Amino acid sequence: MVDEMDLLRELKDVEPVRPRAFEEARAVLRTAMAVDEAPEPEAPSSSRARWSRRRTVGFGAAALVAAAAAGVLAVTSASSPGKPPVKVAATANPILAELAADITPLQAKAPGDATLEIRNQSATSAGLGDHGIGLYTDDGTYYWGNDKSALRRAIVRKAGDDTFKRGVAVALYAVKGDIGTARARMEVANIAPGTDPSAAERARTEKLKAAAKARGEAYTPPKPPTPERRKEITDNHIWTNAVGALLAAPENPQVRAGVLRIMATMPKVRVTKTTTAGQPTLTLVDGWSDGRETLVVQARTGQPVALLSEVRGIKPSMTYYHNSRVRIADVKAGRF
């Protein structure tokens, strides 16, 4: 079997991939590895989930790595967009609920019409690092480049995508909308309209059958996830898409309020009052069976400060976010 984690690590030696593509590739590869392996008998005390934050259809590991390196990895979920909203407990995390309430009355009044984002490993310096430079327009379009010149070319060529638009729209709805409906919509916010939600599961089944046949064994369907596991998967999808929406619109207080209101409903999300680079912050940690993600936000505004993804087999590294407001016309003209 190909060592997908080794292949993924090699991405660090080539042209840097666009922001969050590395994390997306990791999640997809985790699913690919699970599909490649035969179902294993699991003891109740030591079972490990074989699912990922995002699921994809019909890619081999090498193809996934190549797609990630090219910045064109398309990720979908097997969850059904049409399913009814889940019931949410009346209790919510009081820290996140209070911050969401404080932010809700605020309106987006930041100058410019886009947010320029630099990601690096420094909490205090906005110097350009290996993650390149990204631009989120206020209409939800996303552009990225290795450097300022590459970003400008991407904008001139209109080489953007709308990956985050749906998540941002759900966050805005969540501010005053039904929270159960908001959760259900956020769970599938990464799914493009018209996508067949059952395609990923069919692809997984066919790959498991092929793997069993190659070993000369009869195919044994994997056990369906328990209700607890299903809830864990659901909350993990919600978390991932909500984080994406927050990173895409960090200067919009309404988006921040909606994301925080959704996250406040997730019982496994732990919130701790912390300090980052001398500023008060909140550290949110969401864990699942084979990893966890840590999100740091400003304590008074909910704006994203840093993100750390921890998955087996990959050395974790904290990524810091440095955002500024700009005008698209200025970036297009090279004045930034």
Short mmCIF file of C-alpha atoms in Angstrom, two decimals:
data_model
loop_
_atom_site.label_atom_id
_atom_site.label_comp_id
_atom_site.label_asym_id
_atom_site.label_seq_id
_atom_site.Cartn_x
_atom_site.Cartn_y
_atom_site.Cartn_z
CA MET A 1 0.00 0.00 0.00
CA VAL A 2 1.25 3.47 -0.86
CA ASP A 3 2.27 5.51 2.17
CA GLU A 4 -0.07 8.47 1.67
CA MET A 5 1.32 10.38 4.63
CA ASP A 6 4.80 10.30 3.09
CA LEU A 7 3.36 11.59 -0.17
CA LEU A 8 1.54 14.35 1.66
CA ARG A 9 4.67 15.40 3.50
CA GLU A 10 6.40 15.82 0.13
CA LEU A 11 4.03 18.71 -0.58
CA LYS A 12 6.19 20.79 1.74
CA ASP A 13 9.08 20.46 -0.75
CA VAL A 14 7.17 21.77 -3.76
CA GLU A 15 5.28 24.97 -4.45
CA PRO A 16 3.18 25.82 -1.35
CA VAL A 17 -0.44 24.82 -1.68
CA ARG A 18 -3.20 27.33 -1.20
CA PRO A 19 -4.43 27.98 2.35
CA ARG A 20 -6.37 25.12 3.94
CA ALA A 21 -5.72 22.83 0.93
CA PHE A 22 -3.10 21.03 3.00
CA GLU A 23 -5.60 20.40 5.79
CA GLU A 24 -8.26 19.35 3.28
CA ALA A 25 -5.81 16.94 1.61
CA ARG A 26 -4.97 15.42 4.97
CA ALA A 27 -8.62 14.83 5.73
CA VAL A 28 -9.27 13.26 2.33
CA LEU A 29 -6.18 11.06 2.57
CA ARG A 30 -7.36 9.76 5.92
CA THR A 31 -10.51 8.55 4.20
CA ALA A 32 -8.51 7.13 1.28
CA MET A 33 -6.40 5.09 3.68
CA ALA A 34 -9.47 3.84 5.47
CA VAL A 35 -10.96 2.73 2.14
CA ASP A 36 -7.73 1.00 1.13
CA GLU A 37 -7.65 -1.07 4.30
CA ALA A 38 -9.83 -4.04 5.06
CA PRO A 39 -12.45 -3.63 7.76
CA GLU A 40 -10.91 -4.52 11.10
CA PRO A 41 -12.66 -6.04 14.10
CA GLU A 42 -12.77 -3.34 16.73
CA ALA A 43 -12.83 -3.79 20.47
CA PRO A 44 -15.26 -1.40 22.17
CA SER A 45 -12.50 -0.02 24.37
CA SER A 46 -10.05 0.76 21.58
CA SER A 47 -12.10 1.39 18.45
CA ARG A 48 -10.91 4.15 16.15
CA ALA A 49 -13.23 5.95 13.76
CA ARG A 50 -12.60 5.42 10.07
CA TRP A 51 -14.01 8.66 8.81
CA SER A 52 -12.72 12.08 7.95
CA ARG A 53 -13.84 15.67 8.29
CA ARG A 54 -14.43 15.76 4.54
CA ARG A 55 -15.15 12.83 2.27
CA THR A 56 -14.44 12.63 -1.43
CA VAL A 57 -15.29 10.45 -4.39
CA GLY A 58 -13.08 8.12 -6.41
CA PHE A 59 -9.53 9.50 -5.98
CA GLY A 60 -6.35 7.52 -5.39
CA ALA A 61 -3.84 8.84 -2.88
CA ALA A 62 -1.34 10.04 -5.48
CA ALA A 63 -4.06 11.82 -7.43
CA LEU A 64 -5.25 13.53 -4.27
CA VAL A 65 -1.77 14.77 -3.50
CA ALA A 66 -1.35 16.06 -7.04
CA ALA A 67 -4.69 17.82 -6.86
CA ALA A 68 -3.77 19.43 -3.55
CA ALA A 69 -0.43 20.59 -4.93
CA ALA A 70 -2.21 22.17 -7.87
CA GLY A 71 -4.69 23.85 -5.52
CA VAL A 72 -7.71 22.27 -7.18
CA LEU A 73 -8.77 19.61 -4.69
CA ALA A 74 -12.57 19.39 -4.74
CA VAL A 75 -13.98 17.99 -1.52
CA THR A 76 -17.50 16.83 -0.85
CA SER A 77 -19.42 15.24 1.96
CA ALA A 78 -21.57 12.15 1.98
CA SER A 79 -24.11 13.80 4.25
CA SER A 80 -27.49 14.49 2.71
CA PRO A 81 -28.41 18.16 2.15
CA GLY A 82 -32.10 17.31 2.31
CA LYS A 83 -32.23 15.68 5.71
CA PRO A 84 -34.32 17.33 8.45
CA PRO A 85 -32.61 19.62 10.99
CA VAL A 86 -31.23 17.89 14.05
CA LYS A 87 -32.59 18.69 17.48
CA VAL A 88 -30.25 20.80 19.56
CA ALA A 89 -30.11 20.80 23.33
CA ALA A 90 -31.34 23.96 25.00
CA THR A 91 -28.04 24.36 26.82
CA ALA A 92 -25.18 26.10 25.05
CA ASN A 93 -21.61 26.94 25.91
CA PRO A 94 -22.06 30.10 27.99
CA ILE A 95 -18.75 31.72 26.97
CA LEU A 96 -19.41 31.36 23.23
CA ALA A 97 -23.10 32.22 23.59
CA GLU A 98 -22.26 35.41 25.49
CA LEU A 99 -19.63 36.48 22.96
CA ALA A 100 -22.04 35.80 20.09
CA ALA A 101 -24.67 37.95 21.82
CA ASP A 102 -22.17 40.77 22.32
CA ILE A 103 -21.18 40.73 18.64
CA THR A 104 -24.68 40.35 17.17
CA PRO A 105 -25.67 44.07 17.36
CA LEU A 106 -22.53 45.11 15.45
CA GLN A 107 -22.68 45.73 11.71
CA ALA A 108 -19.97 45.28 9.11
CA LYS A 109 -18.46 48.75 8.64
CA ALA A 110 -14.86 47.87 7.80
CA PRO A 111 -13.32 49.88 4.94
CA GLY A 112 -12.68 48.32 1.56
CA ASP A 113 -14.48 45.45 -0.15
CA ALA A 114 -12.19 42.51 0.58
CA THR A 115 -10.01 40.97 3.29
CA LEU A 116 -6.33 40.31 2.59
CA GLU A 117 -5.03 37.34 4.55
CA ILE A 118 -1.46 36.31 5.34
CA ARG A 119 -0.91 33.03 7.18
CA ASN A 120 2.37 32.22 8.84
CA GLN A 121 3.90 30.74 11.98
CA SER A 122 4.33 34.06 13.82
CA ALA A 123 1.83 35.48 16.28
CA THR A 124 3.25 38.99 15.92
CA SER A 125 4.65 39.37 12.39
CA ALA A 126 2.56 39.63 9.22
CA GLY A 127 5.49 38.65 7.01
CA LEU A 128 4.70 36.51 4.00
CA GLY A 129 5.44 32.83 4.68
CA ASP A 130 5.07 29.46 3.01
CA HIS A 131 1.28 29.70 2.95
CA GLY A 132 1.25 32.49 0.37
CA ILE A 133 -1.32 35.25 0.41
CA GLY A 134 -5.09 35.06 0.04
CA LEU A 135 -7.96 37.44 -0.67
CA TYR A 136 -11.57 36.95 0.40
CA THR A 137 -13.93 39.37 -1.33
CA ASP A 138 -17.07 40.49 0.46
CA ASP A 139 -19.20 38.58 -2.05
CA GLY A 140 -17.48 35.35 -0.98
CA THR A 141 -15.03 34.83 -3.84
CA TYR A 142 -11.62 33.54 -2.83
CA TYR A 143 -8.26 34.18 -4.55
CA TRP A 144 -4.78 32.98 -3.64
CA GLY A 145 -1.20 33.30 -4.81
CA ASN A 146 2.33 32.33 -3.76
CA ASP A 147 3.14 36.02 -3.49
CA LYS A 148 1.62 39.41 -4.20
CA SER A 149 2.31 39.21 -7.93
CA ALA A 150 0.67 35.80 -8.19
CA LEU A 151 -2.36 37.01 -6.24
CA ARG A 152 -2.72 40.00 -8.54
CA ARG A 153 -2.55 37.72 -11.61
CA ALA A 154 -5.23 35.45 -10.13
CA ILE A 155 -7.55 38.42 -9.67
CA VAL A 156 -6.88 39.77 -13.16
CA ARG A 157 -7.63 36.33 -14.63
CA LYS A 158 -10.71 36.02 -12.38
CA ALA A 159 -9.29 32.72 -11.12
CA GLY A 160 -11.27 32.71 -7.91
CA ASP A 161 -13.70 30.20 -6.46
CA ASP A 162 -16.79 30.30 -4.29
CA THR A 163 -15.76 27.53 -1.89
CA PHE A 164 -16.73 29.49 1.20
CA LYS A 165 -19.86 31.28 0.03
CA ARG A 166 -22.32 28.71 1.35
CA GLY A 167 -20.71 28.54 4.78
CA VAL A 168 -20.75 32.32 5.09
CA ALA A 169 -24.43 32.40 4.09
CA VAL A 170 -25.26 29.80 6.76
CA ALA A 171 -23.37 31.78 9.41
CA LEU A 172 -25.37 34.90 8.55
CA TYR A 173 -28.60 32.92 8.82
CA ALA A 174 -27.51 31.48 12.19
CA VAL A 175 -27.37 34.92 13.83
CA LYS A 176 -31.14 35.07 14.30
CA GLY A 177 -32.39 31.94 12.53
CA ASP A 178 -33.34 28.55 13.93
CA ILE A 179 -30.13 27.06 15.32
CA GLY A 180 -31.11 23.48 14.44
CA THR A 181 -31.63 24.48 10.82
CA ALA A 182 -28.36 26.39 10.86
CA ARG A 183 -26.49 23.32 12.11
CA ALA A 184 -28.01 21.13 9.41
CA ARG A 185 -27.08 23.62 6.71
CA MET A 186 -23.56 24.13 8.02
CA GLU A 187 -22.94 20.38 8.07
CA VAL A 188 -23.30 20.27 4.27
CA ALA A 189 -22.08 23.77 3.43
CA ASN A 190 -19.08 22.32 1.59
CA ILE A 191 -21.31 20.40 -0.84
CA ALA A 192 -21.82 22.04 -4.21
CA PRO A 193 -25.46 22.28 -5.34
CA GLY A 194 -26.47 19.29 -7.43
CA THR A 195 -23.91 16.95 -5.86
CA ASP A 196 -25.11 13.39 -5.32
CA PRO A 197 -24.69 12.90 -1.56
CA SER A 198 -24.58 9.09 -1.89
CA ALA A 199 -21.75 9.02 -4.46
CA ALA A 200 -18.98 9.04 -1.86
CA GLU A 201 -20.44 6.09 0.02
CA ARG A 202 -20.88 4.08 -3.19
CA ALA A 203 -17.28 4.82 -4.17
CA ARG A 204 -16.07 3.72 -0.76
CA THR A 205 -18.03 0.46 -0.96
CA GLU A 206 -16.66 -0.34 -4.43
CA LYS A 207 -13.10 0.28 -3.28
CA LEU A 208 -13.56 -1.96 -0.25
CA LYS A 209 -14.94 -4.69 -2.52
CA ALA A 210 -11.98 -4.35 -4.89
CA ALA A 211 -9.52 -4.49 -2.00
CA ALA A 212 -11.14 -7.64 -0.64
CA LYS A 213 -11.12 -9.28 -4.09
CA ALA A 214 -7.41 -8.44 -4.53
CA ARG A 215 -6.70 -10.25 -1.28
CA GLY A 216 -8.77 -13.23 -2.36
CA GLU A 217 -11.27 -12.63 0.41
CA ALA A 218 -15.02 -12.24 0.52
CA TYR A 219 -16.24 -8.69 0.98
CA THR A 220 -17.59 -8.00 4.45
CA PRO A 221 -19.51 -4.72 4.78
CA PRO A 222 -18.16 -2.54 7.59
CA LYS A 223 -20.33 -2.12 10.61
CA PRO A 224 -22.53 0.98 10.44
CA PRO A 225 -21.49 3.77 12.79
CA THR A 226 -23.17 3.87 16.17
CA PRO A 227 -25.49 6.78 17.00
CA GLU A 228 -22.69 8.30 19.07
CA ARG A 229 -20.26 7.97 16.15
CA ARG A 230 -22.77 9.53 13.76
CA LYS A 231 -23.16 12.50 16.08
CA GLU A 232 -19.39 12.84 16.26
CA ILE A 233 -19.16 12.85 12.46
CA THR A 234 -21.97 15.40 12.18
CA ASP A 235 -20.42 17.78 14.69
CA ASN A 236 -17.03 17.41 13.02
CA HIS A 237 -18.45 18.43 9.64
CA ILE A 238 -20.21 21.38 11.26
CA TRP A 239 -17.01 22.47 12.98
CA THR A 240 -14.90 22.24 9.80
CA ASN A 241 -17.34 24.24 7.68
CA ALA A 242 -17.93 26.80 10.43
CA VAL A 243 -14.19 27.39 10.78
CA GLY A 244 -14.00 27.87 7.01
CA ALA A 245 -16.75 30.49 7.14
CA LEU A 246 -15.02 32.32 9.99
CA LEU A 247 -11.71 32.43 8.13
CA ALA A 248 -13.44 33.62 4.95
CA ALA A 249 -15.18 36.60 6.58
CA PRO A 250 -13.15 37.51 9.68
CA GLU A 251 -14.03 41.21 9.53
CA ASN A 252 -17.80 40.66 9.39
CA PRO A 253 -19.19 40.64 12.96
CA GLN A 254 -22.43 39.03 11.79
CA VAL A 255 -20.57 36.04 10.35
CA ARG A 256 -18.54 35.73 13.54
CA ALA A 257 -21.68 35.85 15.67
CA GLY A 258 -23.36 33.15 13.59
CA VAL A 259 -20.33 30.85 13.69
CA LEU A 260 -19.99 31.26 17.46
CA ARG A 261 -23.69 30.62 17.98
CA ILE A 262 -23.38 27.35 16.05
CA MET A 263 -20.22 26.30 17.88
CA ALA A 264 -21.88 27.02 21.21
CA THR A 265 -24.23 24.08 20.52
CA MET A 266 -21.39 21.55 20.24
CA PRO A 267 -20.92 19.82 23.62
CA LYS A 268 -17.44 18.45 22.85
CA VAL A 269 -15.97 21.85 22.01
CA ARG A 270 -13.88 22.95 24.98
CA VAL A 271 -13.36 26.67 25.54
CA THR A 272 -10.53 28.14 27.61
CA LYS A 273 -9.69 31.76 28.34
CA THR A 274 -6.11 32.34 27.17
CA THR A 275 -3.63 35.03 26.15
CA THR A 276 -1.93 35.19 22.74
CA ALA A 277 0.83 37.69 21.99
CA GLY A 278 -0.28 39.68 25.02
CA GLN A 279 -3.92 39.88 23.93
CA PRO A 280 -6.91 38.14 25.57
CA THR A 281 -8.08 35.20 23.50
CA LEU A 282 -10.37 32.20 23.66
CA THR A 283 -9.01 28.79 22.72
CA LEU A 284 -11.59 26.37 21.29
CA VAL A 285 -10.71 22.69 20.92
CA ASP A 286 -12.80 20.18 18.99
CA GLY A 287 -11.68 16.55 19.11
CA TRP A 288 -12.69 13.47 17.18
CA SER A 289 -11.58 9.85 17.25
CA ASP A 290 -8.27 10.29 15.42
CA GLY A 291 -7.35 13.93 15.88
CA ARG A 292 -8.36 17.36 17.03
CA GLU A 293 -8.35 20.99 15.93
CA THR A 294 -7.62 24.06 18.01
CA LEU A 295 -9.03 27.46 17.05
CA VAL A 296 -7.90 30.64 18.78
CA VAL A 297 -10.08 33.75 18.51
CA GLN A 298 -9.91 37.23 19.99
CA ALA A 299 -11.80 37.24 23.28
CA ARG A 300 -13.72 40.46 22.64
CA THR A 301 -14.43 40.19 18.91
CA GLY A 302 -14.31 36.51 17.93
CA GLN A 303 -11.90 37.27 15.09
CA PRO A 304 -9.65 34.31 14.19
CA VAL A 305 -6.10 34.42 15.54
CA ALA A 306 -4.68 30.94 14.96
CA LEU A 307 -5.53 27.39 13.97
CA LEU A 308 -3.81 24.10 14.81
CA SER A 309 -4.79 20.78 13.19
CA GLU A 310 -3.53 17.59 14.79
CA VAL A 311 -3.84 14.34 12.86
CA ARG A 312 -1.95 11.10 13.36
CA GLY A 313 1.19 10.89 11.24
CA ILE A 314 1.63 14.61 10.57
CA LYS A 315 3.65 16.98 12.71
CA PRO A 316 1.31 19.75 13.95
CA SER A 317 2.11 23.41 13.39
CA MET A 318 0.16 26.44 14.61
CA THR A 319 -0.89 28.79 11.81
CA TYR A 320 -1.50 32.46 12.63
CA TYR A 321 -3.82 34.77 10.67
CA HIS A 322 -2.99 38.38 9.83
CA ASN A 323 -5.90 40.14 8.14
CA SER A 324 -6.29 43.61 6.68
CA ARG A 325 -9.00 45.35 4.69
CA VAL A 326 -8.28 46.35 1.10
CA ARG A 327 -10.00 47.40 -2.10
CA ILE A 328 -10.07 44.80 -4.87
CA ALA A 329 -9.27 47.49 -7.42
CA ASP A 330 -6.10 48.39 -5.52
CA VAL A 331 -4.95 44.78 -5.31
CA LYS A 332 -5.71 44.28 -8.99
CA ALA A 333 -3.58 47.31 -9.77
CA GLY A 334 -0.74 46.10 -7.55
CA ARG A 335 -1.24 48.81 -4.92
CA PHE A 336 -1.05 46.74 -1.73
#
